[in-house]
Amino acid sequence: MNAPTPIKPPLAIDTLVLHGGSFRVDPATSAVAVPIYQTTSFAFESTEKAKRISAFEEIAYTYSRVGNPTVDAFEQRLAELDGGVAALGVASGQAATAVAVLSLVQAGDNIVASRGLYGGTVNFFRERLKQFGIEARFVDGDAPEDFRRATDDRTRLYFGETLPNPRLTVFPIREVADIGRPLGIPLIIDNTAAPLAARPLDHGAAIVVYSATKYIGGHGTTIGGAIVDGGFPWADFPERQPLINSPDPAYDNRSYIDLAAALGGPIAFIVRARAAIVRDLGPSLSPQNAFQLIQGLETLPLRLERHFSNAAKVAEFLARHPKVERTVYPGLQAGEQRRRADAYLKGGYGALIGFEPKGGEEAALAFIDRLKLIYHLANIGDARTLAIHPYSTTHGQLSPEEKLAAGVTPAFVRLSIGIENPADIIADIDQALSGL
Ligand SMILES: *Cc1c(COP(=O)(O)O)cnc(C)c1O
């Protein structure tokens, strides 16, 4: 539970998904699969221990809102995979973003965020943060210097998405992180669309958030999220980051820097996220869902290989199809956008593709209605191939200007390519296009 991750010989990513973290076998039964510890509470060994644990002088499980062994196994594995110092599992991707941001901001503060974000994140930043007196300043994610220009003394964090859909232009992680670091401003990256393929902490990001609902779970069965802490030097910036550096009356007037030091690692951020925000707001990941997400994580590298190679084939097919006006896919981009895709994505260009059939909105809607194999639904990262018309659904509540900024035109169709046989995916797309 946010003890620093154990030191092990370096293992490859596709080994770590199975072996990462301190879990080896269940200490009670020697079970090899991570058991589902379906319990709310954990008994204290003694009153003395209870006192030390409650004072944060010692880590132990007490109550599953704050920590649970199944969730812990998921957290440790993910932290190790991303090169983080610790992680926190939460109830959803939305909870991951909300908890990460609320760990750092209070009334009067502001954040600077890319405009290229998931619709739910835009709403949270624009409408919900406003409720707490926090301002979100949106800038062009392709223009790193705009982050600097929007920054003032009350800016507490920067936020971007590795591979925002549907525009699919990779975020300049290093460039924006380097603007923030000397100022004490961490970059939070939503890496939902490119887990394992992109490693934002290696490129200067301070914190990574995930909707584990998507590729990590991978089977469209489970809502969940996670935050990975990269170990930012918070203590060097006491004025910029007061919530991490100031005493918290809820913990005996100790700061999160002090609490983290007592626990033995540079984990002040994730300790605050867990011990203040999740403890007090309550969006914990359930042990059942953590178990499902562990199953997903264990085969993620294999599935990603197939997701990515299928997507490359479908993108190529669409780009050459006479009924297709435009195909959006990082592997088809040129110039700076392509440079970033190559710098930040390894092993493929993701599994999301956008395209516009000839014939505008009417053709896009007819295409989706004609699909037989591909599911029409509002999700990404499922093992099954999915399609949606963002203009009238996922992005329907945005203004026309916001839709355009997000790359959502009336004719735009978004595909999330699954792991079926690629010939069957292409055949379904082909038959749907041929009827237009
Ligand atoms: C789905 C998604 C979210 C929200 O995740 P939930 O698990 O649905 O709460 C956040 N960011 C991105 C990029 C997403 O695709």
CSV table of C-alpha atoms and ligand atoms in Angstrom, one decimal:
chain,number,residue,atom,x,y,z
A,1,MET,CA,0.0,0.0,0.0
A,2,ASN,CA,2.4,2.6,-1.3
A,3,ALA,CA,5.4,1.3,0.3
A,4,PRO,CA,8.1,2.0,-2.2
A,5,THR,CA,8.1,-0.6,-5.0
A,6,PRO,CA,10.6,-3.5,-4.3
A,7,ILE,CA,13.9,-3.6,-6.1
A,8,LYS,CA,14.3,-6.6,-8.5
A,9,PRO,CA,16.5,-7.5,-11.4
A,10,PRO,CA,15.3,-5.6,-14.4
A,11,LEU,CA,12.6,-7.6,-16.1
A,12,ALA,CA,11.0,-6.9,-19.5
A,13,ILE,CA,7.5,-5.4,-19.7
A,14,ASP,CA,5.9,-8.6,-20.9
A,15,THR,CA,7.4,-10.4,-17.9
A,16,LEU,CA,6.5,-7.6,-15.4
A,17,VAL,CA,2.8,-7.8,-16.3
A,18,LEU,CA,2.9,-11.3,-14.8
A,19,HIS,CA,5.5,-10.8,-12.1
A,20,GLY,CA,5.6,-7.1,-11.2
A,21,GLY,CA,5.1,-6.0,-7.6
A,22,SER,CA,5.7,-7.8,-4.4
A,23,PHE,CA,3.0,-10.4,-4.7
A,24,ARG,CA,4.4,-13.9,-5.4
A,25,VAL,CA,2.0,-16.2,-3.8
A,26,ASP,CA,-0.8,-15.7,-1.3
A,27,PRO,CA,0.9,-15.9,2.1
A,28,ALA,CA,-2.1,-17.7,3.6
A,29,THR,CA,-2.7,-20.4,0.9
A,30,SER,CA,0.2,-20.2,-1.6
A,31,ALA,CA,-2.4,-19.4,-4.3
A,32,VAL,CA,-0.6,-18.1,-7.4
A,33,ALA,CA,-3.4,-16.0,-8.9
A,34,VAL,CA,-3.9,-12.8,-6.9
A,35,PRO,CA,-6.9,-13.7,-4.6
A,36,ILE,CA,-9.9,-11.5,-4.3
A,37,TYR,CA,-9.7,-10.2,-0.7
A,38,GLN,CA,-13.4,-9.5,-0.4
A,39,THR,CA,-13.4,-7.8,3.0
A,40,THR,CA,-14.1,-4.3,4.2
A,41,SER,CA,-11.8,-4.5,7.3
A,42,PHE,CA,-8.6,-5.9,8.6
A,43,ALA,CA,-8.1,-6.8,12.3
A,44,PHE,CA,-5.3,-5.0,14.3
A,45,GLU,CA,-2.8,-7.3,16.0
A,46,SER,CA,-2.7,-5.2,19.1
A,47,THR,CA,-3.7,-1.8,20.5
A,48,GLU,CA,-0.1,-0.7,20.2
A,49,LYS,CA,-0.1,-1.6,16.5
A,50,ALA,CA,-3.5,0.0,15.9
A,51,LYS,CA,-2.1,3.2,17.4
A,52,ARG,CA,1.0,3.2,15.2
A,53,ILE,CA,-1.0,2.4,12.0
A,54,SER,CA,-3.5,5.1,12.7
A,55,ALA,CA,-0.7,7.6,13.2
A,56,PHE,CA,0.7,6.6,9.9
A,57,GLU,CA,3.9,5.4,11.5
A,58,GLU,CA,3.4,2.0,10.0
A,59,ILE,CA,1.6,0.8,7.0
A,60,ALA,CA,-1.0,-2.0,7.2
A,61,TYR,CA,-4.4,-2.7,5.8
A,62,THR,CA,-7.2,-1.3,7.9
A,63,TYR,CA,-10.2,-0.6,5.8
A,64,SER,CA,-10.7,-1.3,2.0
A,65,ARG,CA,-11.7,2.2,1.2
A,66,VAL,CA,-8.1,3.2,1.8
A,67,GLY,CA,-6.2,0.0,0.9
A,68,ASN,CA,-6.9,-3.7,0.0
A,69,PRO,CA,-4.4,-6.5,-0.9
A,70,THR,CA,-6.0,-7.3,-4.2
A,71,VAL,CA,-6.0,-3.6,-5.2
A,72,ASP,CA,-2.5,-3.3,-3.9
A,73,ALA,CA,-1.2,-6.1,-6.2
A,74,PHE,CA,-2.7,-4.3,-9.1
A,75,GLU,CA,-1.2,-0.9,-8.0
A,76,GLN,CA,2.3,-2.3,-7.5
A,77,ARG,CA,2.3,-4.0,-10.8
A,78,LEU,CA,1.2,-1.0,-12.7
A,79,ALA,CA,3.7,1.3,-10.8
A,80,GLU,CA,6.5,-1.0,-11.8
A,81,LEU,CA,5.4,-1.3,-15.4
A,82,ASP,CA,5.3,2.5,-15.8
A,83,GLY,CA,8.6,3.1,-13.9
A,84,GLY,CA,6.7,4.9,-11.1
A,85,VAL,CA,7.4,5.0,-7.3
A,86,ALA,CA,3.8,4.0,-6.4
A,87,ALA,CA,0.3,3.8,-7.7
A,88,LEU,CA,-3.3,4.1,-6.6
A,89,GLY,CA,-6.2,2.1,-8.0
A,90,VAL,CA,-9.5,4.0,-8.1
A,91,ALA,CA,-13.1,3.4,-9.2
A,92,SER,CA,-12.9,4.7,-12.8
A,93,GLY,CA,-10.8,6.7,-15.2
A,94,GLN,CA,-12.8,9.8,-14.2
A,95,ALA,CA,-12.0,9.2,-10.6
A,96,ALA,CA,-8.3,8.9,-11.5
A,97,THR,CA,-8.3,12.3,-13.1
A,98,ALA,CA,-10.4,13.8,-10.3
A,99,VAL,CA,-8.4,12.4,-7.5
A,100,ALA,CA,-5.0,13.3,-9.1
A,101,VAL,CA,-6.1,16.9,-9.7
A,102,LEU,CA,-7.9,17.4,-6.4
A,103,SER,CA,-4.8,16.2,-4.6
A,104,LEU,CA,-3.0,19.4,-5.8
A,105,VAL,CA,-5.6,22.2,-6.1
A,106,GLN,CA,-7.8,24.3,-3.9
A,107,ALA,CA,-10.1,27.3,-4.4
A,108,GLY,CA,-8.4,30.2,-6.2
A,109,ASP,CA,-5.9,27.9,-8.0
A,110,ASN,CA,-5.8,27.1,-11.7
A,111,ILE,CA,-4.7,24.3,-14.0
A,112,VAL,CA,-3.5,24.5,-17.6
A,113,ALA,CA,-4.9,21.7,-19.8
A,114,SER,CA,-4.7,20.7,-23.4
A,115,ARG,CA,-7.9,21.1,-25.4
A,116,GLY,CA,-7.4,17.7,-26.8
A,117,LEU,CA,-9.0,15.7,-24.0
A,118,TYR,CA,-11.6,13.0,-23.3
A,119,GLY,CA,-15.1,14.7,-23.2
A,120,GLY,CA,-15.6,13.7,-19.6
A,121,THR,CA,-12.4,15.3,-18.6
A,122,VAL,CA,-13.3,18.5,-20.3
A,123,ASN,CA,-16.6,18.6,-18.4
A,124,PHE,CA,-14.9,17.9,-15.1
A,125,PHE,CA,-12.3,20.6,-15.6
A,126,ARG,CA,-14.7,23.2,-17.0
A,127,GLU,CA,-17.9,22.7,-15.0
A,128,ARG,CA,-17.1,20.7,-11.9
A,129,LEU,CA,-13.8,22.4,-10.9
A,130,LYS,CA,-15.5,25.7,-11.3
A,131,GLN,CA,-17.9,24.6,-8.5
A,132,PHE,CA,-14.8,24.5,-6.2
A,133,GLY,CA,-13.4,27.8,-7.3
A,134,ILE,CA,-10.7,26.3,-9.5
A,135,GLU,CA,-10.2,27.5,-13.0
A,136,ALA,CA,-9.2,25.3,-16.0
A,137,ARG,CA,-7.3,27.2,-18.7
A,138,PHE,CA,-7.4,25.3,-22.0
A,139,VAL,CA,-4.6,25.7,-24.5
A,140,ASP,CA,-3.6,24.1,-27.8
A,141,GLY,CA,-2.0,20.8,-27.0
A,142,ASP,CA,0.2,21.0,-30.1
A,143,ALA,CA,1.7,24.3,-28.9
A,144,PRO,CA,3.9,23.7,-25.8
A,145,GLU,CA,4.7,27.4,-25.2
A,146,ASP,CA,1.0,28.1,-24.8
A,147,PHE,CA,1.3,26.2,-21.4
A,148,ARG,CA,3.9,28.7,-20.3
A,149,ARG,CA,1.9,31.7,-21.4
A,150,ALA,CA,-1.2,30.5,-19.5
A,151,THR,CA,0.8,29.9,-16.3
A,152,ASP,CA,0.7,32.2,-13.2
A,153,ASP,CA,1.6,32.0,-9.5
A,154,ARG,CA,-1.6,29.9,-8.8
A,155,THR,CA,-1.0,27.3,-11.6
A,156,ARG,CA,-0.6,24.0,-9.8
A,157,LEU,CA,-0.5,21.5,-12.7
A,158,TYR,CA,-0.5,20.8,-16.4
A,159,PHE,CA,-2.7,18.2,-18.0
A,160,GLY,CA,-2.6,16.4,-21.4
A,161,GLU,CA,-3.5,13.1,-23.0
A,162,THR,CA,-0.9,10.9,-24.7
A,163,LEU,CA,-3.1,10.1,-27.7
A,164,PRO,CA,-6.2,12.3,-27.6
A,165,ASN,CA,-9.0,10.9,-29.7
A,166,PRO,CA,-10.4,11.5,-32.2
A,167,ARG,CA,-7.6,13.9,-33.4
A,168,LEU,CA,-4.9,11.3,-32.6
A,169,THR,CA,-2.0,13.8,-32.5
A,170,VAL,CA,0.4,12.7,-29.9
A,171,PHE,CA,0.9,15.2,-27.0
A,172,PRO,CA,4.4,16.8,-26.7
A,173,ILE,CA,5.1,15.2,-23.3
A,174,ARG,CA,8.8,16.1,-22.9
A,175,GLU,CA,8.3,19.7,-24.2
A,176,VAL,CA,5.5,20.5,-21.8
A,177,ALA,CA,7.0,18.7,-18.8
A,178,ASP,CA,10.3,20.6,-19.3
A,179,ILE,CA,8.4,23.9,-19.1
A,180,GLY,CA,6.7,23.0,-15.9
A,181,ARG,CA,9.5,21.2,-14.0
A,182,PRO,CA,11.7,24.3,-13.2
A,183,LEU,CA,8.5,26.0,-11.9
A,184,GLY,CA,7.5,23.1,-9.7
A,185,ILE,CA,4.5,22.4,-12.0
A,186,PRO,CA,3.9,18.7,-12.6
A,187,LEU,CA,2.6,17.4,-15.9
A,188,ILE,CA,-0.2,14.8,-15.5
A,189,ILE,CA,-0.7,12.6,-18.5
A,190,ASP,CA,-3.8,10.6,-19.3
A,191,ASN,CA,-2.2,7.5,-20.9
A,192,THR,CA,-5.5,5.5,-21.3
A,193,ALA,CA,-5.1,5.1,-25.1
A,194,ALA,CA,-1.5,3.9,-25.1
A,195,PRO,CA,-0.7,1.9,-21.9
A,196,LEU,CA,2.8,0.3,-22.1
A,197,ALA,CA,3.2,1.7,-25.6
A,198,ALA,CA,3.9,5.1,-24.1
A,199,ARG,CA,5.8,5.6,-20.9
A,200,PRO,CA,5.1,9.2,-20.0
A,201,LEU,CA,7.3,9.1,-16.8
A,202,ASP,CA,10.3,8.4,-19.0
A,203,HIS,CA,9.7,11.6,-20.8
A,204,GLY,CA,9.4,14.0,-17.9
A,205,ALA,CA,5.7,13.6,-16.9
A,206,ALA,CA,5.2,13.6,-13.1
A,207,ILE,CA,2.0,11.6,-12.8
A,208,VAL,CA,0.1,9.2,-15.1
A,209,VAL,CA,-3.6,8.5,-15.0
A,210,TYR,CA,-5.5,5.7,-16.6
A,211,SER,CA,-9.0,4.6,-17.4
A,212,ALA,CA,-8.3,0.9,-16.8
A,213,THR,CA,-11.7,0.3,-18.2
A,214,LYS,CA,-10.2,0.5,-21.7
A,215,TYR,CA,-7.1,-1.5,-22.7
A,216,ILE,CA,-5.9,-2.5,-19.3
A,217,GLY,CA,-9.1,-4.4,-18.5
A,218,GLY,CA,-9.4,-5.0,-22.2
A,219,HIS,CA,-12.6,-7.0,-22.3
A,220,GLY,CA,-15.2,-4.4,-21.8
A,221,THR,CA,-16.3,-5.9,-18.4
A,222,THR,CA,-14.9,-3.6,-15.7
A,223,ILE,CA,-14.9,0.1,-14.8
A,224,GLY,CA,-11.7,1.1,-13.1
A,225,GLY,CA,-8.9,3.6,-13.0
A,226,ALA,CA,-5.4,4.2,-11.7
A,227,ILE,CA,-2.9,6.9,-10.9
A,228,VAL,CA,0.9,6.3,-11.1
A,229,ASP,CA,3.2,8.6,-9.2
A,230,GLY,CA,6.6,9.3,-10.8
A,231,GLY,CA,8.1,10.9,-7.7
A,232,PHE,CA,8.1,14.7,-8.3
A,233,PRO,CA,10.4,16.9,-6.2
A,234,TRP,CA,7.6,18.5,-4.3
A,235,ALA,CA,9.7,19.6,-1.3
A,236,ASP,CA,11.7,21.9,-3.6
A,237,PHE,CA,8.6,24.0,-4.3
A,238,PRO,CA,6.8,24.8,-1.0
A,239,GLU,CA,5.1,27.9,-2.4
A,240,ARG,CA,4.0,26.4,-5.7
A,241,GLN,CA,2.7,23.2,-4.0
A,242,PRO,CA,1.2,24.1,-0.7
A,243,LEU,CA,-1.1,21.1,-0.4
A,244,ILE,CA,1.7,18.7,-0.5
A,245,ASN,CA,4.1,20.8,1.6
A,246,SER,CA,1.9,22.3,4.4
A,247,PRO,CA,0.8,20.6,7.6
A,248,ASP,CA,-2.5,18.8,7.4
A,249,PRO,CA,-4.6,19.0,10.6
A,250,ALA,CA,-6.1,15.7,9.7
A,251,TYR,CA,-2.7,14.0,10.2
A,252,ASP,CA,-1.5,15.7,13.4
A,253,ASN,CA,-0.3,18.7,11.4
A,254,ARG,CA,2.3,16.7,9.5
A,255,SER,CA,2.8,17.5,5.8
A,256,TYR,CA,2.6,14.8,3.1
A,257,ILE,CA,6.4,15.2,2.6
A,258,ASP,CA,6.8,14.2,6.3
A,259,LEU,CA,4.3,11.3,6.0
A,260,ALA,CA,6.0,10.0,2.9
A,261,ALA,CA,9.4,10.3,4.5
A,262,ALA,CA,8.1,8.2,7.4
A,263,LEU,CA,7.0,5.6,5.0
A,264,GLY,CA,10.4,5.6,3.3
A,265,GLY,CA,9.9,6.9,-0.3
A,266,PRO,CA,9.3,9.9,-2.5
A,267,ILE,CA,5.6,9.1,-2.5
A,268,ALA,CA,4.1,12.3,-1.0
A,269,PHE,CA,1.7,12.8,-3.9
A,270,ILE,CA,0.2,9.3,-3.9
A,271,VAL,CA,0.0,9.4,-0.1
A,272,ARG,CA,-2.0,12.6,-0.3
A,273,ALA,CA,-4.2,11.2,-3.1
A,274,ARG,CA,-4.9,8.1,-1.0
A,275,ALA,CA,-4.9,9.4,2.6
A,276,ALA,CA,-6.7,12.7,1.9
A,277,ILE,CA,-8.7,12.6,-1.3
A,278,VAL,CA,-9.8,8.9,-1.7
A,279,ARG,CA,-10.2,8.5,2.0
A,280,ASP,CA,-12.4,11.6,2.2
A,281,LEU,CA,-14.3,11.4,-1.1
A,282,GLY,CA,-14.4,7.6,-1.4
A,283,PRO,CA,-13.9,6.6,-5.0
A,284,SER,CA,-12.0,3.4,-4.2
A,285,LEU,CA,-11.4,0.5,-6.6
A,286,SER,CA,-13.2,-2.7,-5.5
A,287,PRO,CA,-11.2,-5.9,-5.0
A,288,GLN,CA,-13.5,-7.7,-7.5
A,289,ASN,CA,-12.7,-5.1,-10.2
A,290,ALA,CA,-9.0,-5.0,-9.2
A,291,PHE,CA,-8.9,-8.7,-9.8
A,292,GLN,CA,-10.5,-8.3,-13.3
A,293,LEU,CA,-8.0,-5.6,-14.1
A,294,ILE,CA,-5.1,-7.8,-13.1
A,295,GLN,CA,-6.3,-10.5,-15.5
A,296,GLY,CA,-6.4,-7.9,-18.2
A,297,LEU,CA,-2.9,-6.5,-17.4
A,298,GLU,CA,-1.4,-10.0,-17.5
A,299,THR,CA,-2.1,-10.4,-21.2
A,300,LEU,CA,-1.9,-6.7,-22.2
A,301,PRO,CA,1.3,-6.8,-24.2
A,302,LEU,CA,0.0,-9.7,-26.3
A,303,ARG,CA,-3.3,-8.0,-27.0
A,304,LEU,CA,-1.6,-4.7,-27.8
A,305,GLU,CA,0.5,-6.4,-30.4
A,306,ARG,CA,-2.7,-7.6,-32.1
A,307,HIS,CA,-4.6,-4.4,-31.6
A,308,PHE,CA,-1.8,-2.4,-33.1
A,309,SER,CA,-1.0,-4.6,-36.1
A,310,ASN,CA,-4.8,-4.9,-36.9
A,311,ALA,CA,-5.1,-1.1,-36.7
A,312,ALA,CA,-2.2,-0.6,-39.1
A,313,LYS,CA,-3.9,-2.9,-41.6
A,314,VAL,CA,-7.3,-1.2,-41.3
A,315,ALA,CA,-5.7,2.2,-41.6
A,316,GLU,CA,-3.9,1.2,-44.8
A,317,PHE,CA,-7.2,-0.3,-46.2
A,318,LEU,CA,-9.1,2.9,-45.4
A,319,ALA,CA,-6.5,5.2,-46.8
A,320,ARG,CA,-6.6,3.4,-50.1
A,321,HIS,CA,-10.4,3.0,-50.3
A,322,PRO,CA,-12.2,5.1,-53.0
A,323,LYS,CA,-15.2,5.8,-50.8
A,324,VAL,CA,-13.0,7.3,-48.0
A,325,GLU,CA,-12.3,11.0,-48.0
A,326,ARG,CA,-9.7,11.2,-45.1
A,327,THR,CA,-8.1,8.7,-42.7
A,328,VAL,CA,-6.7,9.8,-39.3
A,329,TYR,CA,-4.1,7.5,-37.8
A,330,PRO,CA,-0.7,8.4,-36.2
A,331,GLY,CA,1.1,6.1,-38.6
A,332,LEU,CA,-0.3,8.1,-41.5
A,333,GLN,CA,0.8,11.5,-40.1
A,334,ALA,CA,3.8,13.5,-41.3
A,335,GLY,CA,6.1,16.2,-40.0
A,336,GLU,CA,6.1,17.2,-36.3
A,337,GLN,CA,3.0,15.0,-35.5
A,338,ARG,CA,4.7,12.0,-36.9
A,339,ARG,CA,8.0,12.8,-35.1
A,340,ARG,CA,6.1,12.9,-31.8
A,341,ALA,CA,4.2,9.6,-32.6
A,342,ASP,CA,7.5,7.9,-33.2
A,343,ALA,CA,9.2,9.5,-30.2
A,344,TYR,CA,6.5,8.6,-27.7
A,345,LEU,CA,4.7,5.4,-29.0
A,346,LYS,CA,6.6,2.1,-29.1
A,347,GLY,CA,5.4,-1.0,-30.8
A,348,GLY,CA,2.7,0.6,-32.9
A,349,TYR,CA,0.6,3.7,-33.4
A,350,GLY,CA,-2.3,2.7,-31.1
A,351,ALA,CA,-5.6,1.1,-32.1
A,352,LEU,CA,-7.8,4.1,-32.7
A,353,ILE,CA,-8.5,5.2,-36.2
A,354,GLY,CA,-10.7,8.1,-37.5
A,355,PHE,CA,-12.0,8.4,-41.0
A,356,GLU,CA,-14.5,10.4,-43.0
A,357,PRO,CA,-16.4,8.5,-45.7
A,358,LYS,CA,-17.3,10.5,-48.9
A,359,GLY,CA,-20.8,11.9,-48.5
A,360,GLY,CA,-20.5,13.7,-45.2
A,361,GLU,CA,-22.6,13.1,-42.1
A,362,GLU,CA,-25.2,11.1,-43.8
A,363,ALA,CA,-22.7,8.6,-45.2
A,364,ALA,CA,-21.0,8.3,-41.7
A,365,LEU,CA,-24.3,7.4,-40.0
A,366,ALA,CA,-25.2,5.0,-42.8
A,367,PHE,CA,-21.8,3.3,-42.5
A,368,ILE,CA,-22.3,2.7,-38.8
A,369,ASP,CA,-25.8,1.4,-39.3
A,370,ARG,CA,-24.6,-1.1,-41.9
A,371,LEU,CA,-21.9,-2.7,-39.7
A,372,LYS,CA,-22.6,-6.3,-38.9
A,373,LEU,CA,-19.6,-7.5,-36.9
A,374,ILE,CA,-18.3,-4.3,-35.5
A,375,TYR,CA,-20.2,-3.0,-32.4
A,376,HIS,CA,-21.7,0.4,-32.4
A,377,LEU,CA,-21.0,1.8,-28.9
A,378,ALA,CA,-19.2,4.5,-26.9
A,379,ASN,CA,-16.1,2.8,-25.6
A,380,ILE,CA,-12.5,2.2,-26.7
A,381,GLY,CA,-10.0,-0.5,-25.9
A,382,ASP,CA,-12.3,-3.5,-26.0
A,383,ALA,CA,-11.0,-6.8,-27.4
A,384,ARG,CA,-13.9,-6.4,-29.9
A,385,THR,CA,-13.8,-3.8,-32.7
A,386,LEU,CA,-16.0,-0.8,-32.0
A,387,ALA,CA,-17.4,2.2,-34.0
A,388,ILE,CA,-19.1,5.4,-33.1
A,389,HIS,CA,-20.1,8.8,-34.6
A,390,PRO,CA,-18.5,11.2,-32.1
A,391,TYR,CA,-20.2,14.4,-33.5
A,392,SER,CA,-23.7,13.2,-32.4
A,393,THR,CA,-22.7,11.1,-29.3
A,394,THR,CA,-19.5,11.3,-27.3
A,395,HIS,CA,-18.8,14.9,-28.3
A,396,GLY,CA,-22.5,15.9,-28.8
A,397,GLN,CA,-22.6,18.3,-25.9
A,398,LEU,CA,-19.6,20.4,-27.0
A,399,SER,CA,-20.0,23.6,-29.0
A,400,PRO,CA,-19.3,23.6,-32.7
A,401,GLU,CA,-15.9,25.3,-32.1
A,402,GLU,CA,-15.0,22.8,-29.4
A,403,LYS,CA,-16.0,19.9,-31.7
A,404,LEU,CA,-13.7,21.3,-34.4
A,405,ALA,CA,-10.8,21.8,-31.9
A,406,ALA,CA,-11.2,18.2,-30.9
A,407,GLY,CA,-11.1,17.1,-34.6
A,408,VAL,CA,-14.7,16.0,-34.6
A,409,THR,CA,-16.4,16.8,-37.9
A,410,PRO,CA,-19.9,15.8,-38.9
A,411,ALA,CA,-18.6,13.0,-41.2
A,412,PHE,CA,-16.1,11.6,-38.7
A,413,VAL,CA,-16.3,8.0,-37.7
A,414,ARG,CA,-14.1,6.7,-34.8
A,415,LEU,CA,-13.0,3.1,-34.9
A,416,SER,CA,-11.4,1.2,-31.9
A,417,ILE,CA,-9.8,-1.7,-33.5
A,418,GLY,CA,-10.0,-5.0,-31.6
A,419,ILE,CA,-8.1,-8.3,-31.8
A,420,GLU,CA,-10.3,-10.3,-34.2
A,421,ASN,CA,-8.9,-11.7,-37.3
A,422,PRO,CA,-8.0,-8.6,-39.4
A,423,ALA,CA,-9.5,-10.0,-42.5
A,424,ASP,CA,-12.9,-10.1,-40.8
A,425,ILE,CA,-12.7,-6.6,-39.5
A,426,ILE,CA,-11.7,-5.3,-43.0
A,427,ALA,CA,-14.5,-7.3,-44.6
A,428,ASP,CA,-17.1,-5.8,-42.4
A,429,ILE,CA,-15.8,-2.3,-43.0
A,430,ASP,CA,-15.7,-3.0,-46.8
A,431,GLN,CA,-19.3,-4.3,-47.0
A,432,ALA,CA,-20.5,-1.2,-45.0
A,433,LEU,CA,-18.6,1.2,-47.2
A,434,SER,CA,-19.7,-0.6,-50.4
A,435,GLY,CA,-23.3,0.1,-49.7
A,436,LEU,CA,-22.9,3.8,-49.5
B,1,LIG,C1,-12.9,6.5,-21.0
B,1,LIG,C2,-11.8,7.5,-20.7
B,1,LIG,C3,-11.8,8.2,-19.5
B,1,LIG,C4,-12.8,7.9,-18.4
B,1,LIG,O1,-12.7,6.7,-17.9
B,1,LIG,P1,-13.9,5.9,-17.2
B,1,LIG,O2,-13.2,4.6,-16.7
B,1,LIG,O3,-14.9,5.7,-18.2
B,1,LIG,O4,-14.3,6.7,-16.0
B,1,LIG,C5,-10.7,9.1,-19.3
B,1,LIG,N1,-9.8,9.3,-20.3
B,1,LIG,C6,-9.9,8.7,-21.4
B,1,LIG,C7,-8.8,9.0,-22.5
B,1,LIG,C8,-10.9,7.8,-21.7
B,1,LIG,O5,-10.9,7.1,-22.9
